[in-house]
PDB file of C-alpha atoms in Angstrom:
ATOM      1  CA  UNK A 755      12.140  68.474  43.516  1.00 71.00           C
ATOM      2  CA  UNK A 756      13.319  71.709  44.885  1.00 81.00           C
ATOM      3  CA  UNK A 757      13.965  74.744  42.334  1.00 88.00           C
ATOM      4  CA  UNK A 758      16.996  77.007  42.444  1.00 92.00           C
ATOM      5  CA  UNK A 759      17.855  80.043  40.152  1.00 93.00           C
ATOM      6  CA  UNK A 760      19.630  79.197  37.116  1.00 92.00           C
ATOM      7  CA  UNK A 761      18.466  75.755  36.704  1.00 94.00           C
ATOM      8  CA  UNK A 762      18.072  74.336  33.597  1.00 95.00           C
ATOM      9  CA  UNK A 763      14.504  72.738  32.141  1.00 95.00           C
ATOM     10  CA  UNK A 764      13.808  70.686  28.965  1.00 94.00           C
ATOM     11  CA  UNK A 765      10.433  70.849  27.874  1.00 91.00           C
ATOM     12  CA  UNK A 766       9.271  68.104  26.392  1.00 87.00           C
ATOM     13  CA  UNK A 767       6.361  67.333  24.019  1.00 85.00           C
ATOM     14  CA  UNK A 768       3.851  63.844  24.082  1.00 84.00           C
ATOM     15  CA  UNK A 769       6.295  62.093  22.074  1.00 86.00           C
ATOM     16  CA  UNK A 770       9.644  63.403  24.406  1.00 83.00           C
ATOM     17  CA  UNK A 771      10.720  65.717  21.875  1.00 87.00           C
ATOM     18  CA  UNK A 772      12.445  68.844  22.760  1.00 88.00           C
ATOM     19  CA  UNK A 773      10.329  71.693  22.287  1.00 90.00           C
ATOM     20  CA  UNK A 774      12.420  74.214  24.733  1.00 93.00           C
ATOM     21  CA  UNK A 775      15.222  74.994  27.616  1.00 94.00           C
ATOM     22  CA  UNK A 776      13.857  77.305  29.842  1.00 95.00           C
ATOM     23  CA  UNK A 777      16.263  78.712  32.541  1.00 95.00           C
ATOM     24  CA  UNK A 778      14.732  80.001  35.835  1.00 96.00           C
ATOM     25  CA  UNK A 779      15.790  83.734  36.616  1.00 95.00           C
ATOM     26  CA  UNK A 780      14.111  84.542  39.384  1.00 96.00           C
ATOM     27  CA  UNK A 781      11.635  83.183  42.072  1.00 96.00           C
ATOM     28  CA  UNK A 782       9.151  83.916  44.496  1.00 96.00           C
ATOM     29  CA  UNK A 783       7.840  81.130  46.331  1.00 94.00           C
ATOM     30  CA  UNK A 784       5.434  83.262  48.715  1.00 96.00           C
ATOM     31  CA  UNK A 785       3.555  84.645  45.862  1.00 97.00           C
ATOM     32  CA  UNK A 786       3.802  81.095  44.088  1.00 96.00           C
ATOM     33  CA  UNK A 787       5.675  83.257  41.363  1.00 97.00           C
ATOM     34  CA  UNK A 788       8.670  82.245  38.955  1.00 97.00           C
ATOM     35  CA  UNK A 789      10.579  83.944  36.239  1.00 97.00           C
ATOM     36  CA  UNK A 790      12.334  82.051  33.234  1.00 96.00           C
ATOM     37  CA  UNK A 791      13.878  82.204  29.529  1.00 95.00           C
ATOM     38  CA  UNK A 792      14.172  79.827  26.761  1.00 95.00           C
ATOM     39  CA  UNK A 793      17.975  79.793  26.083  1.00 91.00           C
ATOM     40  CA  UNK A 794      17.240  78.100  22.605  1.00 91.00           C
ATOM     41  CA  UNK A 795      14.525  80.860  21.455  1.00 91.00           C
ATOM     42  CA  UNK A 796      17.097  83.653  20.252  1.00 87.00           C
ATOM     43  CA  UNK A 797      14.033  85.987  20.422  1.00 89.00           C
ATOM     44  CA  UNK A 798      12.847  84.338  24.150  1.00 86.00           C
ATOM     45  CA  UNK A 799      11.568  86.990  26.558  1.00 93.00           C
ATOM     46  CA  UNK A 800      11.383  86.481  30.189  1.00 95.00           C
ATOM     47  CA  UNK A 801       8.055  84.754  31.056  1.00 96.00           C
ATOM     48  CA  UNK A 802       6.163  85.037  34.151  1.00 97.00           C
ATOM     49  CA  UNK A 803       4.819  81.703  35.983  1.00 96.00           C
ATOM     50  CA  UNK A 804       3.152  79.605  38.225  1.00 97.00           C
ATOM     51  CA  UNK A 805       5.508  78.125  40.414  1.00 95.00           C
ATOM     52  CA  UNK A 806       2.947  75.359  41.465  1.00 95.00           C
ATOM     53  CA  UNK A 807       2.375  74.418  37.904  1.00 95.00           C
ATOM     54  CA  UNK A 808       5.803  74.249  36.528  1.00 95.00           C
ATOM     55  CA  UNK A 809       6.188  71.890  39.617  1.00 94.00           C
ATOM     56  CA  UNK A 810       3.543  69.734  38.630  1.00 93.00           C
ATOM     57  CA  UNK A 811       5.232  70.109  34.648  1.00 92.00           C
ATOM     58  CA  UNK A 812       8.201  68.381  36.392  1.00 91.00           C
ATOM     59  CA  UNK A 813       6.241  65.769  38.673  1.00 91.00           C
ATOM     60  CA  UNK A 814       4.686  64.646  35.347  1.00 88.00           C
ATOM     61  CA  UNK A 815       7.646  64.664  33.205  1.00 86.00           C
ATOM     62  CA  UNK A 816       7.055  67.600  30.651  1.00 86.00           C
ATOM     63  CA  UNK A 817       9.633  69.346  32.465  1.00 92.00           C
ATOM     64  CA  UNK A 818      13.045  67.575  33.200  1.00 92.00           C
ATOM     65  CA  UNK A 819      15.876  68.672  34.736  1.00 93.00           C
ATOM     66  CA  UNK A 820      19.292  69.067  33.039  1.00 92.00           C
ATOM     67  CA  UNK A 821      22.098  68.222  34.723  1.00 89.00           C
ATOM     68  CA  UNK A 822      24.862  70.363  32.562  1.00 85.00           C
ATOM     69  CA  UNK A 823      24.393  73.870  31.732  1.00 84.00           C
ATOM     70  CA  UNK A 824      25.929  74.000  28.029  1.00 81.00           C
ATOM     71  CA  UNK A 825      26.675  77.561  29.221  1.00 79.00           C
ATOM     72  CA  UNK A 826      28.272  77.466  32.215  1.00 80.00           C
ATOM     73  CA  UNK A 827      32.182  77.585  30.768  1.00 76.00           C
ATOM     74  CA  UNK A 828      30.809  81.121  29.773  1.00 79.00           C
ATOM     75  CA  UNK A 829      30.235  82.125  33.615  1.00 81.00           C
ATOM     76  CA  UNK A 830      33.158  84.813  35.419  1.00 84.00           C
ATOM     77  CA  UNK A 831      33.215  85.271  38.692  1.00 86.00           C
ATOM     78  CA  UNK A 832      32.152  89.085  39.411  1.00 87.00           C
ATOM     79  CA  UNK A 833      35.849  89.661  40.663  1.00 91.00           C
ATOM     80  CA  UNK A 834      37.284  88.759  37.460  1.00 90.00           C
ATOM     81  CA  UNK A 835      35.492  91.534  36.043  1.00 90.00           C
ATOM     82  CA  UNK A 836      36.199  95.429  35.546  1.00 93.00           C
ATOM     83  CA  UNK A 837      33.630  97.923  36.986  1.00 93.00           C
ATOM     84  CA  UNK A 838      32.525  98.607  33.589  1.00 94.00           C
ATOM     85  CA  UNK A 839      31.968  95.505  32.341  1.00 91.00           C
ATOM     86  CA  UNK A 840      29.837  94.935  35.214  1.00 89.00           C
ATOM     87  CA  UNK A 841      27.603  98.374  34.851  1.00 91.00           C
ATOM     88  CA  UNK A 842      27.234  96.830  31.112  1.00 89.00           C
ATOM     89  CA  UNK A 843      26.078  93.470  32.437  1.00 82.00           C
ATOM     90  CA  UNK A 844      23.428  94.926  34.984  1.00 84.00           C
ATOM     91  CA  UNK A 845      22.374  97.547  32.754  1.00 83.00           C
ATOM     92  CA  UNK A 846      21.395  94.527  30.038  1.00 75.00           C
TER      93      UNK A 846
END
């Protein structure tokens, strides 16, 4: 399965419970390298990965894809916003 930025990954537990969403934020697939966030940890940090292993997390099932982002009505286009709002988004 290829990876793309903003995809969305359950985590799952031995007995398929949800234990996380993690949302990759970056990637580097030179350096083997990947970036993501639990969007259900309020207090989540960006955490820094094996690319390789979270691949093998999905080949074995821990890790499943979602299909709908339970965010995305939240996106804007970066035309619909104002300068400002912008240099507040980057800055975060």
């Amino acid at each position: 399965m290829e990876l793309f930025v903003n995809n969305l990954f359950d985590r799952r537990d031995d007995e398929a419970k949800l234990v996380d969403c993690e949302r990759v934020l970056w990637m580097n697939h030179r350096k083997d390298l990947v970036v993501t966030i639990s969007i259900i940890d309020k207090k989540g940090l960006p955490q820094l990965k094996s690319l390789s292993a979270m691949q093998l997390e999905i080949g074995s099932g821990t890790l499943i894809k979602r299909e709908a982002d339970p965010y995305s009505q939240f996106m804007v286009p970066d035309e619909k916003l104002t300068p400002k709002e912008i240099q507040v988004r980057d800055h975060a």
